[in-house]
Short mmCIF file of C-alpha atoms in Angstrom, two decimals:
data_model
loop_
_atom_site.label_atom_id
_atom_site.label_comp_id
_atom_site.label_asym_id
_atom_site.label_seq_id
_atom_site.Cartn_x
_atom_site.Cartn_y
_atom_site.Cartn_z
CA UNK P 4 -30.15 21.88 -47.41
CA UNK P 5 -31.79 20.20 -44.28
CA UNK P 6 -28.68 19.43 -41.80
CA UNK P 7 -28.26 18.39 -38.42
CA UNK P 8 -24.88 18.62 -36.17
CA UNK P 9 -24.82 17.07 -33.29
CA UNK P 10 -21.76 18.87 -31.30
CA UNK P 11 -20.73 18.30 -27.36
CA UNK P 12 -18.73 14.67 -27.10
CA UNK P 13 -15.91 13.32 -25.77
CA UNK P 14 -13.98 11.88 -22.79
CA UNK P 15 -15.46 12.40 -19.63
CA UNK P 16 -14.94 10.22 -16.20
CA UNK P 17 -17.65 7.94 -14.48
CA UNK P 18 -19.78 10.03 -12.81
CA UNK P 19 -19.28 13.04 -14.72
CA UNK P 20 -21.86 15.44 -17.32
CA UNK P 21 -21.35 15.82 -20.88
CA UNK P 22 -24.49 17.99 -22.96
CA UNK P 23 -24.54 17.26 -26.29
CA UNK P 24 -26.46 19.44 -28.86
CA UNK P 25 -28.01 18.83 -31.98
CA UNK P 26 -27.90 22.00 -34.41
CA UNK P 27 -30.41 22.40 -37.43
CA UNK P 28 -30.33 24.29 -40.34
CA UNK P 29 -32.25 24.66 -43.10
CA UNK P 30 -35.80 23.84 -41.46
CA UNK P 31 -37.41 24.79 -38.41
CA UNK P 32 -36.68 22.22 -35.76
CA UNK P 33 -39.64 23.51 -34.10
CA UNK P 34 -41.75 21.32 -36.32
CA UNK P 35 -40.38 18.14 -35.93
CA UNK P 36 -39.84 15.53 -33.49
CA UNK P 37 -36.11 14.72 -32.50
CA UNK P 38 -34.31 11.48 -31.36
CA UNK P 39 -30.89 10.93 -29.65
CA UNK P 40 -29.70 7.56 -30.65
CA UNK P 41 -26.00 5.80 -29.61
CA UNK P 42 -24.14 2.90 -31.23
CA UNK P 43 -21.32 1.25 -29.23
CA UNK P 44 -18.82 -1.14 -31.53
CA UNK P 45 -21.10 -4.42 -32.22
CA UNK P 46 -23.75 -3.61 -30.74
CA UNK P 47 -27.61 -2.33 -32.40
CA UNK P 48 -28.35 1.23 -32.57
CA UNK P 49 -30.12 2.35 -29.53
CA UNK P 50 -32.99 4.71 -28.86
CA UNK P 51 -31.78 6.86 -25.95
CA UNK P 52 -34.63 9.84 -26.03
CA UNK P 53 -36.66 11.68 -27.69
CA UNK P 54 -39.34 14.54 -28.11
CA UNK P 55 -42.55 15.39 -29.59
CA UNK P 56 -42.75 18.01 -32.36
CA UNK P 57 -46.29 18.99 -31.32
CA UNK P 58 -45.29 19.24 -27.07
CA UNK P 59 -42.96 18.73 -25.15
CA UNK P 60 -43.97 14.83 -24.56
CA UNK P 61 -40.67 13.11 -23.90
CA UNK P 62 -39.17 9.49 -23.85
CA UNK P 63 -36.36 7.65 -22.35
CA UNK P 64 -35.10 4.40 -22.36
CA UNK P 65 -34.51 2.50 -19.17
CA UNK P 66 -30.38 2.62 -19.58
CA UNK P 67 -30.24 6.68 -19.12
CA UNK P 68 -33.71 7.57 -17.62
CA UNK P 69 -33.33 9.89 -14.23
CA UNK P 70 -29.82 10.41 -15.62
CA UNK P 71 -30.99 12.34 -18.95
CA UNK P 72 -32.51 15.04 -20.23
CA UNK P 73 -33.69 16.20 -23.54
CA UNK P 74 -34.76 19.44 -23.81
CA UNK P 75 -35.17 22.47 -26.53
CA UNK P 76 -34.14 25.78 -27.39
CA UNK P 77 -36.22 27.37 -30.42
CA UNK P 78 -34.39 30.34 -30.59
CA UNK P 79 -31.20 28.48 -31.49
CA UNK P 80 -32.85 26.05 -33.60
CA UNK P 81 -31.56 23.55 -31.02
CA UNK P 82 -31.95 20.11 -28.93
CA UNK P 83 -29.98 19.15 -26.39
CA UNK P 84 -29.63 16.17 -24.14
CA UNK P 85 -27.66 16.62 -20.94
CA UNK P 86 -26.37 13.53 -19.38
CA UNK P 87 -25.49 13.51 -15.65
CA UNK P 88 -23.95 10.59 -13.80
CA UNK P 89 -22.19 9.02 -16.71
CA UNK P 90 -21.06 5.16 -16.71
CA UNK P 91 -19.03 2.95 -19.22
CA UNK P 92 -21.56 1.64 -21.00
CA UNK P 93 -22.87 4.95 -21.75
CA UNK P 94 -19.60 4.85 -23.80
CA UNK P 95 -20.96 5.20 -28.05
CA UNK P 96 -21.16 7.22 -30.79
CA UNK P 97 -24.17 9.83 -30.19
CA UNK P 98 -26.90 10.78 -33.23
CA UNK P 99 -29.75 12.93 -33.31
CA UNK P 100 -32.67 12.73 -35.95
CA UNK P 101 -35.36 14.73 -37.07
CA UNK P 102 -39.06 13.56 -38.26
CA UNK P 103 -41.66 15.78 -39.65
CA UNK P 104 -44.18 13.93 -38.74
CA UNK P 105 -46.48 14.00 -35.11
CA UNK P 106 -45.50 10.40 -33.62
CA UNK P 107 -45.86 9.73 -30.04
CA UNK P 108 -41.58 9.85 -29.01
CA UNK P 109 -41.81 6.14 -27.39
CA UNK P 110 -42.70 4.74 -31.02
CA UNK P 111 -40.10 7.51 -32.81
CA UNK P 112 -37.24 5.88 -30.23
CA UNK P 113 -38.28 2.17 -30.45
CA UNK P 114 -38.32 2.26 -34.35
CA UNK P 115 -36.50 4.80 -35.75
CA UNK P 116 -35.68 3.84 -39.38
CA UNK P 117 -39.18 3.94 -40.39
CA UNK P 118 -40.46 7.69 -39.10
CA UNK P 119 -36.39 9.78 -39.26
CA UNK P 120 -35.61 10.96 -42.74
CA UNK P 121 -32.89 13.01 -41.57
CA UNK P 122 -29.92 11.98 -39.67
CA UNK P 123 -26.49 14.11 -38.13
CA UNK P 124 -23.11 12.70 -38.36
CA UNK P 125 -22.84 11.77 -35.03
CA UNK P 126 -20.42 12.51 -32.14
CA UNK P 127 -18.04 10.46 -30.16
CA UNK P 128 -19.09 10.12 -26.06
CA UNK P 129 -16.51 7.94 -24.36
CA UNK P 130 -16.90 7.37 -20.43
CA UNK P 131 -13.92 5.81 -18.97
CA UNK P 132 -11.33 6.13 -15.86
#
């Protein structure tokens, strides 16, 4: 069955690095695009990054760009996104997303409901003193 984990959350201090990862199994990830989204209590879900199934072409959203970094590792089956510099309101529960499909990653990030048919469970990143 097609499954994504996203693994690599928790409580980390203001200024500090968490990487999360996003683990696939049961397709090659190496086909599909992948998003990192975040949803803090009342508030929308967010596109934070993501990247192109046919490159390496990458987005960001203003909030975390120069701070993170999406990246892959095929031989794991594996995306990460490594976040440096870390503030409060980077404080939300973390998702990654897979789409089959070859969609530039600003559009996959900006509108994710209608390209992502697969979603992980999501992980817990809380930035506080």
């Amino acid at each position: 069955q097609v499954q994504l984990v996203e693994s690599g959350g928790g409580l980390v201090q203001p200024g500090g690095s968490l990487r999360l990862s996003c683990a696939a199994s049961g397709f090659n990830l190496d086909y599909y695009a992948i998003g990192w989204f975040r949803q803090a209590p009342g508030k929308e879900r967010e596109g934070v990054s993501c990247i192109s199934s046919s490159n390496s072409s990458t987005y960001y959203s203003d909030s975390v760009k120069g701070r993170f970094t999406i990246s892959r590792d095929n031989a794991k089956n594996t995306v990460y996104l490594q976040m440096n510099n870390l503030k409060p309101e980077d404080t939300a529960v973390y998702s990654c997303a897979a789409e089959v499909h070859d969609i530039p990653p600003s559009l996959l990030c900006s509108d994710p409901r209608k390209y992502f048919g697969a979603w992980g469970q999501g992980t817990q990143v809380t930035v506080s003193s």
